[in-house]
Amino acid sequence: MMKSLLSLFFAAWLAVAPALAQEVSPDALVRQVTEDVLTVVRQDKDIQGGSTRKAIELVDAKVLPYFNFQRMTALAMGRDWNKATPEQKKRLSEEFKTLLVRTYANSLTSYRNQTVVYKPTRIQPDDPHVVVKTEIVQPGSKPVQLDYTLEKQGDSWKVYDVIVAGVSLVTNYRDTFNNEVRNNGIDGLIPMLANRNRQLEAGTRK
């Protein structure tokens, strides 16, 4: 369920221009990008046909500038993040970014006719963090809450977590990460993530 819903989340950021994130509020950004991109995804026969490679290329080109992957990795690791050296933090962030991109690029190919309902968002001018709430309506299923957590960085906003039906995308990984660090140290977590990424790459459909 989380993977299929998060495919919609990532789809919503595939075609946004860099200037857009600097010119609009976070809720307007989510709405505008979602509507623009879902139109594109519905018309993209390659992605609908299962081309994970094309989905990954789109994510790499258009999504990455709008996410703070180091912040996401730190949240996923919890207290263990402070145990890592700068080089370990860099490698962990790179592997976690690759994991998220590959996982949800795969699920992006399963998008089918979901629609989005946008909830009112209260934003104060000096708010550094904002939660933009939406609801995913799926034919034949109950609506599912999908919330975007964004932070202000200079003149733009960046996403650092997504909450699906009350479950945080980022902290959902915490138990796995913490267990690996406890058993094998941070130097064990890095190859674990790298191995998972190789498995996903091997299953990538061209």
C-alpha positions as MATLAB code, in Angstrom:
seq = 'MMKSLLSLFFAAWLAVAPALAQEVSPDALVRQVTEDVLTVVRQDKDIQGGSTRKAIELVDAKVLPYFNFQRMTALAMGRDWNKATPEQKKRLSEEFKTLLVRTYANSLTSYRNQTVVYKPTRIQPDDPHVVVKTEIVQPGSKPVQLDYTLEKQGDSWKVYDVIVAGVSLVTNYRDTFNNEVRNNGIDGLIPMLANRNRQLEAGTRK';
ca = [
       0.000    0.000    0.000;
       2.717    2.496    0.980;
       4.724    1.839   -2.189;
       1.764    2.322   -4.516;
       0.694    5.518   -2.778;
       4.204    6.903   -2.715;
       4.426    6.363   -6.446;
       1.796    9.069   -6.664;
       3.821   11.230   -4.296;
       6.946   11.024   -6.439;
       4.978   11.475   -9.617;
       3.811   14.784   -8.259;
       7.355   16.176   -8.432;
       8.628   14.857  -11.741;
       8.208   17.869  -14.020;
       8.412   20.934  -11.782;
      10.722   23.715  -12.977;
      13.299   24.981  -10.444;
      11.829   28.474  -10.415;
       8.443   27.141   -9.388;
       9.618   26.080   -5.940;
      10.868   29.598   -5.336;
       7.763   31.466   -6.461;
       4.841   29.729   -4.743;
       3.809   28.665   -1.262;
       4.324   24.990   -0.348;
       0.630   24.110   -0.603;
       0.264   25.843   -3.970;
       3.426   24.083   -5.119;
       2.063   20.666   -4.185;
      -1.237   21.371   -5.927;
       0.203   22.828   -9.126;
       2.910   20.226   -9.587;
       0.593   17.340   -8.780;
      -1.990   18.382  -11.345;
       0.596   19.128  -14.035;
       2.549   15.928  -13.561;
      -0.338   13.511  -13.186;
      -1.485   14.689  -16.590;
       1.934   13.765  -17.992;
       2.066   10.399  -16.217;
      -1.363    9.422  -17.499;
      -0.135   10.034  -21.036;
       3.286    8.370  -20.712;
       2.928    4.954  -22.323;
       6.464    3.876  -21.445;
       5.970    4.381  -17.709;
       2.533    2.804  -17.860;
       4.106   -0.110  -19.682;
       6.537   -0.670  -16.825;
       9.691    1.184  -17.899;
      11.416    1.638  -14.554;
      14.487    2.999  -16.322;
      12.494    5.903  -17.730;
      10.866    6.550  -14.372;
      14.285    6.642  -12.690;
      15.613    9.063  -15.300;
      12.670   11.381  -14.668;
      13.117   11.201  -10.906;
      16.860   11.825  -11.161;
      16.355   14.823  -13.426;
      13.347   16.470  -11.810;
      12.794   15.259   -8.242;
      16.141   15.333   -6.497;
      16.548   19.140   -6.258;
      13.396   19.359   -4.137;
      14.355   16.903   -1.400;
      16.754   17.170    1.506;
      18.118   13.632    1.473;
      20.698   14.249    4.185;
      17.933   15.404    6.525;
      15.844   12.382    5.524;
      18.741   10.022    6.221;
      19.411   11.638    9.597;
      15.770   11.213   10.590;
      15.769    7.596    9.421;
      18.853    6.796   11.520;
      17.809    8.688   14.632;
      20.519    8.845   17.312;
      22.855    6.691   15.229;
      23.326    9.566   12.780;
      25.523   11.377   15.311;
      27.830    8.351   15.504;
      28.698    8.572   11.804;
      31.752   10.338   10.430;
      31.295   12.985    7.702;
      32.335   10.436    5.061;
      29.916    7.836    6.431;
      27.111   10.414    6.454;
      27.834   11.214    2.817;
      27.789    7.566    1.767;
      24.668    6.799    3.816;
      22.813    9.750    2.272;
      23.808    8.672   -1.228;
      22.720    5.072   -0.710;
      19.450    6.044    0.993;
      18.680    8.475   -1.815;
      19.300    5.743   -4.380;
      17.108    3.339   -2.428;
      14.189    5.769   -2.300;
      14.513    6.735   -5.961;
      14.689    3.140   -7.200;
      11.966    1.827   -4.910;
       9.425    4.461   -5.821;
      10.398    4.701   -9.455;
       9.469    1.020   -9.598;
       6.122    1.677   -7.941;
       5.503    4.696  -10.157;
       4.876    2.336  -13.059;
       1.830    0.954  -11.195;
       0.010    4.310  -11.057;
      -3.625    3.881  -12.109;
      -6.236    6.651  -12.034;
      -5.889    7.848   -8.454;
      -7.059   11.392   -7.791;
      -5.966   13.923   -5.176;
      -8.027   15.993   -2.743;
      -6.162   18.975   -1.261;
      -6.809   19.921    2.357;
      -6.583   23.522    3.678;
      -3.073   24.402    4.880;
      -2.366   26.961    7.575;
       0.877   28.783    6.840;
       2.339   31.679    8.787;
       4.876   33.938    6.996;
       7.693   32.934    9.368;
       6.939   29.194    9.495;
      10.131   27.225    8.686;
       8.251   23.910    8.477;
       4.897   23.180    6.862;
       2.750   20.068    6.521;
       0.687   20.003    3.332;
      -2.168   17.532    3.680;
      -3.758   15.686    0.794;
      -6.018   12.695    0.392;
      -5.623   10.017   -2.265;
      -8.886    8.710   -3.682;
      -8.594    5.272   -5.234;
     -11.384    3.555   -7.155;
     -12.919    0.828   -5.028;
     -10.885    1.670   -1.899;
     -11.099    3.999    1.069;
      -9.310    7.360    0.713;
      -5.800    7.456    2.194;
      -4.162   10.449    3.864;
      -0.892   11.532    2.234;
       0.924   14.425    3.918;
       4.051   16.245    2.744;
       6.445   17.758    5.301;
       8.493   20.627    3.853;
      11.076   23.003    5.253;
      12.122   26.468    4.121;
      15.657   26.718    2.753;
      16.444   30.216    1.618;
      13.742   31.212   -0.849;
      12.605   27.663   -1.612;
      10.912   24.730    0.067;
      12.229   21.167    0.296;
      10.522   17.941    1.296;
      12.085   15.917    4.089;
       9.324   13.460    4.952;
       6.077   12.002    3.689;
       3.365   10.606    5.942;
       1.234    7.854    4.379;
      -1.884    6.892    6.354;
      -0.186    8.137    9.515;
       3.109    6.343    8.849;
       6.303    8.315    8.213;
       8.217    7.247    5.115;
      11.499    8.219    6.775;
      11.082    6.848   10.286;
       9.552    3.660    8.833;
      13.162    2.657    8.081;
      14.460    3.444   11.568;
      14.066    0.029   13.195;
      15.854   -1.674   10.295;
      18.672    0.860   10.312;
      19.063    0.797   14.094;
      19.151   -3.013   14.190;
      21.833   -3.141   11.512;
      23.962   -0.530   13.284;
      23.553   -2.354   16.585;
      24.641   -5.666   15.054;
      27.238   -4.594   12.498;
      27.955   -0.913   13.046;
      27.539    1.934   10.584;
      30.065    0.235    8.318;
      27.584   -2.639    8.136;
      24.608   -0.438    7.276;
      26.313    1.124    4.255;
      26.898   -2.176    2.376;
      23.439   -3.400    3.390;
      21.897   -0.417    1.613;
      24.276   -0.774   -1.324;
      23.334   -4.444   -1.707;
      19.638   -3.602   -1.666;
      20.222   -1.000   -4.355;
      22.039   -3.549   -6.513;
      19.087   -5.916   -6.144;
      16.682   -3.191   -7.253;
      18.934   -2.271  -10.163;
      19.059   -5.882  -11.298;
      15.283   -5.924  -11.425;
      14.998   -2.660  -13.345;
      12.911   -2.941  -16.460;
      14.368   -1.067  -19.418;
];
